[in-house]
Coordinates of C-alpha atoms and ligand atoms in Angstrom, one line a residue:
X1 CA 14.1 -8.3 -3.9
X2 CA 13.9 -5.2 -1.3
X3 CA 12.3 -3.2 -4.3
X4 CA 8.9 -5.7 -4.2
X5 CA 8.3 -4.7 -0.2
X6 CA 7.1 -2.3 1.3
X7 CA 8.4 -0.9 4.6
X8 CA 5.5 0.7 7.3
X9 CA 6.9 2.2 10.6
X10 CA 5.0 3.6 13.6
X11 CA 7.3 5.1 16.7
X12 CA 6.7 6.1 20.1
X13 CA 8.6 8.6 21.3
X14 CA 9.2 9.2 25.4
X15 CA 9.8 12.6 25.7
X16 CA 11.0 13.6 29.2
X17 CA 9.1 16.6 30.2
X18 CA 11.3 19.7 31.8
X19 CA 9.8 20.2 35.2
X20 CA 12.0 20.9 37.8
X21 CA 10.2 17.9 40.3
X22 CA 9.5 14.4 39.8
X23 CA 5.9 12.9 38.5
X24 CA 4.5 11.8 42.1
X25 CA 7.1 13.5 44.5
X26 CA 9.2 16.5 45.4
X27 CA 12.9 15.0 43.9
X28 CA 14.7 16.9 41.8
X29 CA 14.6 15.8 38.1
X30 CA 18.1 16.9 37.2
X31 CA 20.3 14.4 35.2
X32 CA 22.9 12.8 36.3
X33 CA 23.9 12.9 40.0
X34 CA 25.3 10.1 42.3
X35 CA 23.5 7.0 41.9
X36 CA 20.3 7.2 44.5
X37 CA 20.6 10.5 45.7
X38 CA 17.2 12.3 44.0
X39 CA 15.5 9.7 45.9
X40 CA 12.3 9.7 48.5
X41 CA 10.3 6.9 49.7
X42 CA 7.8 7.7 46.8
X43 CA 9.8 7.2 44.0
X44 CA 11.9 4.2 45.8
X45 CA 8.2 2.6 45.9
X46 CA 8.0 2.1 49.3
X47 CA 5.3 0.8 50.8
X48 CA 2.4 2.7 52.5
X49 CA 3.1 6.3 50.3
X50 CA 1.2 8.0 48.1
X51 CA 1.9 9.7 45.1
X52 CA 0.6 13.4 44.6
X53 CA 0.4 14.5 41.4
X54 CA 2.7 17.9 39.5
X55 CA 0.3 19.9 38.0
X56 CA 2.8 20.9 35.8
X57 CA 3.3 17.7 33.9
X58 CA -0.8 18.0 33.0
X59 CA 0.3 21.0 31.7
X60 CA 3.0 20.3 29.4
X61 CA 1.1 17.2 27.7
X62 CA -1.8 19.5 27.3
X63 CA 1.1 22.3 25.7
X64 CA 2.6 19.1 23.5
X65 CA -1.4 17.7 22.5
X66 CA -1.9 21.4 21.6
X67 CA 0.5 22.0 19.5
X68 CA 0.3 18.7 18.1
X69 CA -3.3 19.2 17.0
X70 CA -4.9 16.5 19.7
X71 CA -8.3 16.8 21.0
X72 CA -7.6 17.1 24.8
X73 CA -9.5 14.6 26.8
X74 CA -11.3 16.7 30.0
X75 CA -10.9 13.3 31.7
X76 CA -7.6 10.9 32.1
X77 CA -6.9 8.0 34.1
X78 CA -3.2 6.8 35.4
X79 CA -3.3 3.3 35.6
X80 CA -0.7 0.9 36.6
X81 CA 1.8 -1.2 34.2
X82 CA 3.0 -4.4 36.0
X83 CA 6.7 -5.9 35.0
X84 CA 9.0 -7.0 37.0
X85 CA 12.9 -5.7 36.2
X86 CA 15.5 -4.5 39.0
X87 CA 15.1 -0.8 38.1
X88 CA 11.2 -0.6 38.8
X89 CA 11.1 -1.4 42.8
X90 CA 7.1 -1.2 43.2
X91 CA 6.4 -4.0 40.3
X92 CA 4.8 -1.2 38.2
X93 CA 4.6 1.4 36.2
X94 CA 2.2 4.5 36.9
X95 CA 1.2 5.3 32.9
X96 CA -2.3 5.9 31.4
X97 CA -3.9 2.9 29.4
X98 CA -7.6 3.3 28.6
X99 CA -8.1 6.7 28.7
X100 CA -5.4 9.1 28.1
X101 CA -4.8 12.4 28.4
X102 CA -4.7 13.0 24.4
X103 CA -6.2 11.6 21.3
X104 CA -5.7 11.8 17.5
X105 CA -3.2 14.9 16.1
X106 CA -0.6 14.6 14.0
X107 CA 3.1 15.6 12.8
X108 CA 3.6 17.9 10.2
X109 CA 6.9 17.7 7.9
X110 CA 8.4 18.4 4.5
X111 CA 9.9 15.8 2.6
X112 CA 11.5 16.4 -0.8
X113 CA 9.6 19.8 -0.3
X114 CA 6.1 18.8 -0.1
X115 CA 4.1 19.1 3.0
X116 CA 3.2 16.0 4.6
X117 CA 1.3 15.0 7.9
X118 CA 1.9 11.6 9.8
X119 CA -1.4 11.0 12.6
X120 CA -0.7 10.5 15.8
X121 CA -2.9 7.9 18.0
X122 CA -2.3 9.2 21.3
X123 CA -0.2 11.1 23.6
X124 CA 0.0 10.0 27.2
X125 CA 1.4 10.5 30.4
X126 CA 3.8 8.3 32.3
X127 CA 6.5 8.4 35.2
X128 CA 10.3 7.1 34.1
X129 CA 11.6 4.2 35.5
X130 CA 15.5 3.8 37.1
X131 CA 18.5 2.5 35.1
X132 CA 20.4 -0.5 36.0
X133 CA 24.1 -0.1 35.8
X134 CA 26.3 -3.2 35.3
X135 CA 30.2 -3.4 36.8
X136 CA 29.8 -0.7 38.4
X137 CA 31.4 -1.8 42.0
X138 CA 34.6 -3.2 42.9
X139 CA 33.2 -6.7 42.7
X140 CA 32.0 -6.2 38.8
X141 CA 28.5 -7.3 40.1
X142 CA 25.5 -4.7 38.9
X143 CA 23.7 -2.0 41.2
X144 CA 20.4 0.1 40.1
X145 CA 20.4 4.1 40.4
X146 CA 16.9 5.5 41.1
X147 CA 17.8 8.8 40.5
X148 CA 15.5 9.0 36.6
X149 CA 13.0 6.6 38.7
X150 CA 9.7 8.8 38.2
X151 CA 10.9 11.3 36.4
X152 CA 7.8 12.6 34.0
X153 CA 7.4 11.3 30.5
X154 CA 4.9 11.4 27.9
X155 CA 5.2 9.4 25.3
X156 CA 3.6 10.0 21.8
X157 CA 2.3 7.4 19.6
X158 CA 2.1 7.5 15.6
X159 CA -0.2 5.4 13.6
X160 CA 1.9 3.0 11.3
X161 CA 1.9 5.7 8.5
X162 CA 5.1 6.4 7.5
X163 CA 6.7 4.8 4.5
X164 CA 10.1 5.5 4.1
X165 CA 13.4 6.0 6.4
X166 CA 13.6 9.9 4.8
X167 CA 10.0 9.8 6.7
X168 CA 10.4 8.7 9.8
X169 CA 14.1 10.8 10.5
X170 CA 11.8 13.8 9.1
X171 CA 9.0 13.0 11.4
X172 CA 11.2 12.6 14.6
X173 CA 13.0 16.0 14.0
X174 CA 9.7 17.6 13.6
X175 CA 8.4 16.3 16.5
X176 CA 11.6 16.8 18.3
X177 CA 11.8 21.0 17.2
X178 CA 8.1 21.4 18.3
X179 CA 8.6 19.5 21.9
X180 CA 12.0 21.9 22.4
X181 CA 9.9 25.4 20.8
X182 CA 7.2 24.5 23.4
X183 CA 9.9 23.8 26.0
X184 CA 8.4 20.7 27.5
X185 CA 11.3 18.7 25.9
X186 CA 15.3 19.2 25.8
X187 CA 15.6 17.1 22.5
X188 CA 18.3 14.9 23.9
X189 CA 18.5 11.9 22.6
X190 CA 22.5 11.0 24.1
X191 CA 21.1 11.4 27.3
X192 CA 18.0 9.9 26.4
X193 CA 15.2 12.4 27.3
X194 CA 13.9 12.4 24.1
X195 CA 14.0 8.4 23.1
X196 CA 12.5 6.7 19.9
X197 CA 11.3 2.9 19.4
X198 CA 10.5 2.5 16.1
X199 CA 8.0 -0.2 15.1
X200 CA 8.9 -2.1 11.4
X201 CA 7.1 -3.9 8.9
X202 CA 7.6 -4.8 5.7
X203 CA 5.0 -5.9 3.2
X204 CA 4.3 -6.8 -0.6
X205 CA 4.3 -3.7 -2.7
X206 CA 0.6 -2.7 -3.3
X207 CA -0.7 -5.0 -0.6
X208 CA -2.7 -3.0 2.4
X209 CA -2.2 -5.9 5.2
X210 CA 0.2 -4.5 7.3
X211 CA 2.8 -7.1 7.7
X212 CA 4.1 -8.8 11.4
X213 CA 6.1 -5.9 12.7
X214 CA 9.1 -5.4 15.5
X215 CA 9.9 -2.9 17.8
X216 CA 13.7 -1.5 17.4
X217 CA 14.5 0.2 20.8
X218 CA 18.1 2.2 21.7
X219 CA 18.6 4.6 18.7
X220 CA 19.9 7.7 20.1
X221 CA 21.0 9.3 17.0
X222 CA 19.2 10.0 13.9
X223 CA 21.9 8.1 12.0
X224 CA 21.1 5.1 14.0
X225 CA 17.7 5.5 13.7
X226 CA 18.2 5.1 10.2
X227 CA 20.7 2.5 10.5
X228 CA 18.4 0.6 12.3
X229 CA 15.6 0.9 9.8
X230 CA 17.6 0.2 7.3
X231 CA 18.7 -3.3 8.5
X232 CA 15.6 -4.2 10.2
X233 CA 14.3 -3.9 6.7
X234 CA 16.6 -6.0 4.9
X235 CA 16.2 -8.5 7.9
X236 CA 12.3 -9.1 7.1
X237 CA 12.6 -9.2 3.7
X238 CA 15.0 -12.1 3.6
X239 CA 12.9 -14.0 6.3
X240 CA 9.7 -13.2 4.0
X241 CA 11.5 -14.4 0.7
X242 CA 13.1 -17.3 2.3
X243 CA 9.7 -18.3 3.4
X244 CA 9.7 -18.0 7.2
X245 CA 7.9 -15.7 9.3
X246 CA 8.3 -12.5 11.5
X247 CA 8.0 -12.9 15.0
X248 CA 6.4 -10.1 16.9
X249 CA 9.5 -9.0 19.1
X250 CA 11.3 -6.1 20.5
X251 CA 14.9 -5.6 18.8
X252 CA 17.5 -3.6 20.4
X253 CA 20.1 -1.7 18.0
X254 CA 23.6 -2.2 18.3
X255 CA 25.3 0.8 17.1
X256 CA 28.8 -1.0 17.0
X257 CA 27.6 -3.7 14.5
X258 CA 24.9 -1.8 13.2
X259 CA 22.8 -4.4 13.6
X260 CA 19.2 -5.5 15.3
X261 CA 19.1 -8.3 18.0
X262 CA 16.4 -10.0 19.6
X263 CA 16.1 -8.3 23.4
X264 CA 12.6 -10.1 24.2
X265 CA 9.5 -11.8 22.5
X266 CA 7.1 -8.7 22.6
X267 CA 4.5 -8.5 25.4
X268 CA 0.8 -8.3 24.9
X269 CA -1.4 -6.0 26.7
X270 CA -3.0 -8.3 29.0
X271 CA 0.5 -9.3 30.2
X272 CA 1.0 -6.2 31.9
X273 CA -2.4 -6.7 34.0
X274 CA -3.0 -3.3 33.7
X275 CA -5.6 -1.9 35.9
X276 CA -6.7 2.0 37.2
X277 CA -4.2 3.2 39.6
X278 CA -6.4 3.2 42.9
X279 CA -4.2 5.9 44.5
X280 CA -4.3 9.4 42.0
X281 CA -8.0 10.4 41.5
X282 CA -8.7 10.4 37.4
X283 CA -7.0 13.6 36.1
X284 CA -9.5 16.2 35.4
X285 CA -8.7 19.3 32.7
X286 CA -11.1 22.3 32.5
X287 CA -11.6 23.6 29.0
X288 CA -11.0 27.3 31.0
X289 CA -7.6 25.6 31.8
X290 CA -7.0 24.3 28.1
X291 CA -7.7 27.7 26.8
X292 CA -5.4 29.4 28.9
X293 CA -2.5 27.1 27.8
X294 CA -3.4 27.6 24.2
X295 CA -2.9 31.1 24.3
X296 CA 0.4 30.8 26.0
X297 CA 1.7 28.6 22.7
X298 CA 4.8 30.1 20.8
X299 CA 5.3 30.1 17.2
X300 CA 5.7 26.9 15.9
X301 CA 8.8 26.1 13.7
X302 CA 7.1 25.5 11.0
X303 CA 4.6 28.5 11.5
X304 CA 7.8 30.7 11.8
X305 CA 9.4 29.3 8.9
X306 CA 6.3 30.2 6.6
X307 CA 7.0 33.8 8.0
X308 CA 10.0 33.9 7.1
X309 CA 9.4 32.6 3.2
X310 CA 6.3 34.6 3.4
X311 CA 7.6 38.2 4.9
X312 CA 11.0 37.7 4.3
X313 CA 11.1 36.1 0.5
X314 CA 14.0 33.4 2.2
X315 CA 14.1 30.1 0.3
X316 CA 12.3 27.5 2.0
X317 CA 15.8 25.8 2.5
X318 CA 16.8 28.7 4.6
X319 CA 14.1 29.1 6.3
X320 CA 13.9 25.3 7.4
X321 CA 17.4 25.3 8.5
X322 CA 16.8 28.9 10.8
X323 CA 13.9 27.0 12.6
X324 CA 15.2 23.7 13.2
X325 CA 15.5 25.2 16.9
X326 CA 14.2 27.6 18.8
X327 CA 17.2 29.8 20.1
X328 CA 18.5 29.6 16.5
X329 CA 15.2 30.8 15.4
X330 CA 15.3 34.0 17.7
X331 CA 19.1 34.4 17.5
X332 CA 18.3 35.1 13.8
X333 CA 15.3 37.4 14.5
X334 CA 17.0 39.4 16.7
X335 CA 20.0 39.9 14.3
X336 CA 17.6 41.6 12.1
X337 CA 16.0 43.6 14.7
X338 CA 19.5 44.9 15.5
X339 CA 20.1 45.4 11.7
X340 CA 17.0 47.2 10.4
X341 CA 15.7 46.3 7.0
X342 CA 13.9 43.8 4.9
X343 CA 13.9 41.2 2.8
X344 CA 17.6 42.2 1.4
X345 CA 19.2 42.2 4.8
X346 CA 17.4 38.7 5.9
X347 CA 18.9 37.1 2.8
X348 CA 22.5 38.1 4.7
X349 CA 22.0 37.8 8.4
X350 CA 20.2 34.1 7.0
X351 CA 23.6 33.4 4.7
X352 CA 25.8 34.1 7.5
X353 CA 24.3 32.0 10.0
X354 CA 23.7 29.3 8.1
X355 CA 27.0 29.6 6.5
X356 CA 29.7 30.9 8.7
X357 CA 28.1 31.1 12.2
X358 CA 26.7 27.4 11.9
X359 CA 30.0 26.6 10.6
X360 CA 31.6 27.2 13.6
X361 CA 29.0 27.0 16.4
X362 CA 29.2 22.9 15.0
X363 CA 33.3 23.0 15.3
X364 CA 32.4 24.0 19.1
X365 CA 29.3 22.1 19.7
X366 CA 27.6 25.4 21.2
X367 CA 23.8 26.3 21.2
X368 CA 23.2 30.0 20.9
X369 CA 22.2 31.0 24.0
X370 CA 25.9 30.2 24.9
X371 CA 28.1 32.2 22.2
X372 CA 30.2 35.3 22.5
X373 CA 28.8 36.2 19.1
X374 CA 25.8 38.3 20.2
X375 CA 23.0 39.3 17.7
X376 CA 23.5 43.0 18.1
X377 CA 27.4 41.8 17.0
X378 CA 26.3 40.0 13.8
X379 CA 23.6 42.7 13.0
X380 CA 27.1 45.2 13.0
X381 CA 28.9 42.7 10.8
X382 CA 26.1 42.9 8.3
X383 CA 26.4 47.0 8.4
X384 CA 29.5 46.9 7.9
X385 CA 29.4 44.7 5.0
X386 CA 26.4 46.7 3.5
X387 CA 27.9 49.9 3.4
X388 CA 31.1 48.4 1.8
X389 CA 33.8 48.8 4.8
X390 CA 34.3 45.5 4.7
X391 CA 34.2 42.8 1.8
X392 CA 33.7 38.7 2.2
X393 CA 37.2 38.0 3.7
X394 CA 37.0 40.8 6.3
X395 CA 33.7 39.5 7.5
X396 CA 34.7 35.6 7.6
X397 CA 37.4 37.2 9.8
X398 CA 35.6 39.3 11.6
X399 CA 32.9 36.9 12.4
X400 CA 35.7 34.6 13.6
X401 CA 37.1 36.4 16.1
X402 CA 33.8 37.8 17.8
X403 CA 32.6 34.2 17.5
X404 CA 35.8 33.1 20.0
X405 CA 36.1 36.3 21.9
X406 CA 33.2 38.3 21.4
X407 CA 33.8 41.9 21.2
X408 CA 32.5 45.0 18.9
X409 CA 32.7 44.3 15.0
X410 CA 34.1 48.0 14.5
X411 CA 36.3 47.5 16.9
X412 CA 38.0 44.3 15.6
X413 CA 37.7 45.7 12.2
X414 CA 39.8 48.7 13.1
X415 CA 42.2 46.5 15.8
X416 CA 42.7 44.1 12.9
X417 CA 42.6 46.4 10.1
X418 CA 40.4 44.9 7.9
X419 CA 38.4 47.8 6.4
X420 CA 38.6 47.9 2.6
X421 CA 40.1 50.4 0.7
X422 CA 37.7 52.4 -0.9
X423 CA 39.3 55.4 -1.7
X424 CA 39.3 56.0 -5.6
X425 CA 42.6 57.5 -5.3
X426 CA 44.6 54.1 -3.6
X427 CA 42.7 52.2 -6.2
X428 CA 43.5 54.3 -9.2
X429 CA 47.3 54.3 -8.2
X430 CA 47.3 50.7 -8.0
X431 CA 44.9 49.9 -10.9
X432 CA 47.5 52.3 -12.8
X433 CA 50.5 50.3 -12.2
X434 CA 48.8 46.9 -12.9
X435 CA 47.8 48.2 -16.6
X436 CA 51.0 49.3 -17.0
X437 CA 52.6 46.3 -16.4
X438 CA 50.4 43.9 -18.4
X439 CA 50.0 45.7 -22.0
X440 CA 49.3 42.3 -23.6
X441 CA 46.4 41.7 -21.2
X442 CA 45.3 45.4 -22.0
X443 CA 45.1 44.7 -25.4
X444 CA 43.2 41.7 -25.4
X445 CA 40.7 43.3 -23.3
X446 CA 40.4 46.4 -26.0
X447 CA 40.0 43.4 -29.0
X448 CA 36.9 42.2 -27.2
X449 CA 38.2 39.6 -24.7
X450 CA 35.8 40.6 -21.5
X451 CA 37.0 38.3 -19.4
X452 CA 40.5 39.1 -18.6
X453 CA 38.8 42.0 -16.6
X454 CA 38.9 38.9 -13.6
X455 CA 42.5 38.4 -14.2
X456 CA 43.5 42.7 -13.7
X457 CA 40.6 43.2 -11.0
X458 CA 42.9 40.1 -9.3
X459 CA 46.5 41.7 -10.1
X460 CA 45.3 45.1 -8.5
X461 CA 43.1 43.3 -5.5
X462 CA 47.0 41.4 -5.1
X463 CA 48.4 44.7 -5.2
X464 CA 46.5 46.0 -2.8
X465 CA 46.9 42.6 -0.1
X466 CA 43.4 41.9 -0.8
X467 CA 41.8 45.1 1.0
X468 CA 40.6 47.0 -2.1
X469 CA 36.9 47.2 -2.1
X470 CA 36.4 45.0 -5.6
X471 CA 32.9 47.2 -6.5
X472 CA 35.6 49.9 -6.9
X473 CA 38.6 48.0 -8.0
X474 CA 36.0 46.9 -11.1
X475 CA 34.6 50.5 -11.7
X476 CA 38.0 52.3 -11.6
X477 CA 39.7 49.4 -13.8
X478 CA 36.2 49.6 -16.3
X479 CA 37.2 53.2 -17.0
X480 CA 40.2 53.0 -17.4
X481 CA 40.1 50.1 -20.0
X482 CA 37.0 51.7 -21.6
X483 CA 38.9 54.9 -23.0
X484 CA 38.6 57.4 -19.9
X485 CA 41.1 57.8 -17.7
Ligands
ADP501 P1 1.9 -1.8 21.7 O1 1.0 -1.2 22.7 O2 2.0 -3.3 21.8 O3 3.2 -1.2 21.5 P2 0.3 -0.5 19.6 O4 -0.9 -1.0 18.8 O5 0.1 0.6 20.6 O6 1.1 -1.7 20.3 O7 1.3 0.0 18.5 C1 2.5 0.5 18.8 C2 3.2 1.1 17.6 O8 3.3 0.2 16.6 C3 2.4 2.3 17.0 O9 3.4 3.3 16.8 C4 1.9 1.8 15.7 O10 1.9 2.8 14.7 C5 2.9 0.7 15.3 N1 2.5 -0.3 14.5 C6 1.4 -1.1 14.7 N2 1.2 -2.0 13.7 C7 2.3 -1.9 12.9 C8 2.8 -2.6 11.7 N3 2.2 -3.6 11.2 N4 4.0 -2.1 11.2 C9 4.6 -1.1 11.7 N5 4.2 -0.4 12.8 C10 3.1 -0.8 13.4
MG502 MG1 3.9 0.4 22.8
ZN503 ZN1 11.1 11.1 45.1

């Protein structure tokens, strides 16, 4: 039975770093493109060249091992992977081995609202390889694009610590919000800059032998991810009860089926001869140099969303869910800014844009940076509201249309008409003719009957097409129930 195993995963995660150049050479790093056009003799692998290093990729893996808690080594060493596939033209793959760039660290997460820390082994540096691309002539046959050929990578490597599939999806999103805060990373894993092999063992409940494991490769969603797991798991454990054995292989996931296959029987170390790359000198970081990046390291989503429950008494819910990414993060902060106040006012700017605003930024797939909805815009919606002009359908609306078509919120609230009446006057002659017209309902009330104060606050709110303010619909129809008139 699945219940009497347990599963272990470790992943490693490539991460495509955000530099504008290549790893060794001047190409652009931009995705996309036609096939073998960010090209140059270095990246093709031609012989005779020599690859210079971009200082900027040392400094993003430092920025990632920083945040990540690492100890950053003051000495690396590139050192060269040998395979042979069609999209690697020199026969190799410049990586670090021996000595990388960082050491130890971890992730921090919350699962089922406990803090929790997975270690990392290692973070190193590493240069992309091309993508093969089959049928892609007239002739069906195959052709390789070098254009991701050298791009930068690192790729970060957990211990086999995590336990469940609620772990390791919480892991990877934590891992993914701190690589996009520090913006070394883009997060996508469609397009596969951000890409996860997850490593899978099973093994009996309360034994500490970790079992023969696989590595899954080609999740690019957290929903495969965990799809992946989940049959990977059920996979071993029928293997194990049947009495056969796990072999040591890399699995590629096939979202269609949702199932694992066999790609290739898993290579050892030694069969990738791996030896110091003679060309790059060993990669040298001053502690001056390590400083100077640490002090340059944002807020960290999870530092921020302590803040936020700290300064700003929000739930821990919201405040996860404001700092899953960056510009959401800021988007949020700035609202506030533009609104004034405290913890009362961050409870609404949070509900809105968790509510509403998320609502519709997921029906049109747009990150923040890109709405019409500015925060200045929101922070007006939530005045509004606060001082009463408008009520919860006005701002749904409200929000709605300066979502599409950005705009002023007074504006759209007077071009619409959505302000609520307020006016004691409009409500009274409305709250007036309601009573009259429902004596029974009156009566019941007087007897003791509370609750049919919902029923007449609804007749008048109907009476008045919805725009009567209900803090004073309730007052004026209290009175008037309660003996004054
Ligand atoms: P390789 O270099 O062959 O990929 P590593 O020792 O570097 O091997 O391990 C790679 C990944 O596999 C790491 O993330 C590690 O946590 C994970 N791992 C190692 N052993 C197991 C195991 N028994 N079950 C699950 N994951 C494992
Ligand atoms: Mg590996
Ligand atoms: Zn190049």
């Amino acid at each position: 039975m699945i219940s009497d195993w347990q599963l272990v995963v470790g992943l490693e995660v490539h991460a495509q770093l955000l530099t504008r150049s290549k790893i060794f050479c001047g190409c652009p790093t931009a995705f996309g493109g036609e096939p073998n056009t960010h090209v140059c003799p270095v990246c093709l692998g031609m012989p005779g060249v020599l690859p210079a290093l971009n200082r900027q990729v040392v400094e993003f893996a430092v920025r990632a091992g920083l945040a990540l808690g690492c100890s950053i080594q003051e000495k690396s060493v590139f050192a060269r992977k040998n395979y042979f596939y069609p999209d690697l033209p020199k026969g190799y793959q410049v990586s670090q081995y021996e000595l990388p760039i960082c050491l130890g660290g971890g992730v921090e997460f919350t699962l089922d609202g406990a803090d929790r820390r997975v270690r990392l082994t290692r973070i190193h540096m590493e240069e992309d390889a091309g993508k093969n691309l089959h049928g892609v002539s007239a002739d069906g046959s195959s052709g390789v694009d070098l254009n991701r050929a050298g791009v930068p990578l690192i790729e970060i490597v957990s211990e086999p610590d995590i336990r469940s599939i609620d772990e390791a999806v919480e892991v990877l999103k934590a891992l993914r919000a701190v690589l996009m805060y520090l913006g070394v990373n883009d997060g996508n894993l469609e397009e596969g800059s951000f890409r996860c092999d997850a490593n899978v063992s099973v093994m009996p409940v309360g034994s500490t032998v970790l079992g023969t494991r696989c590595e899954l490769k080609n999740m690019n969603s957290f929903r495969f991810l965990r799809q992946a797991i989940e049959y990977e798991v059920k996979r071993q454990v029928e293997i194990l009860e049947g009495g056969g054995k796990i072999v040591q292989e890399t699995r590629l996931f096939d979202p269609q089926r949702g199932e694992t296959r066999s790609m290739r029987s898993k290579e050892e170390a030694h069969d990738y001869r791996y030896f110091p790359e003679p060309d790059l000198p060993p990669v040298r970081v001053p502690a001056a140099w390590v400083e100077e990046i640490r002090r340059s390291l944002p807020e960290l989503p999870r530092a921020r969303a302590a803040r936020y429950q700290r300064d700003l008494s929000l739930s821990a819910y919201d405040a996860g869910v404001l700092t899953a990414d960056r510009e959401t993060a800021e988007f949020f902060d700035a609202t506030l800014a533009a609104r004034g106040g405290g913890a009362e006012a961050a409870k609404r700017v949070a509900n809105l844009l968790n509510g509403e605003v998320a609502r519709l930024a997921n029906e049109s797939a747009l990150a923040p940076s890109s709405w019409k909805l500015t925060p200045a815009a929101l922070g007006g919606v939530v005045r509004l509201a606060d001082q009463g002009v408008i009520g919860g359908p006005g701002v749904r609306q409200v929000i709605e249309e300066l979502f599409r078509d950005g705009g002023d919120p007074e504006a759209v609230v007077a071009a619409r008409g959505l302000a609520q009446v307020s006016d004691e006057s409009a409500v009274e002659a409305a709250a007036d003719a309601v009573l009259a017209a429902s004596p029974a309902e009156v009566e019941r009330y007087r007897a003791g009957n509370q609750k049919l104060i919902g029923f007449l606050v609804g007749q008048v709110m109907k009476a008045m097409k919805g725009k009567g303010n209900p803090a004073v619909v309730n007052a004026v129809l209290k009175r008037k129930l309660e003996g004054g008139r």
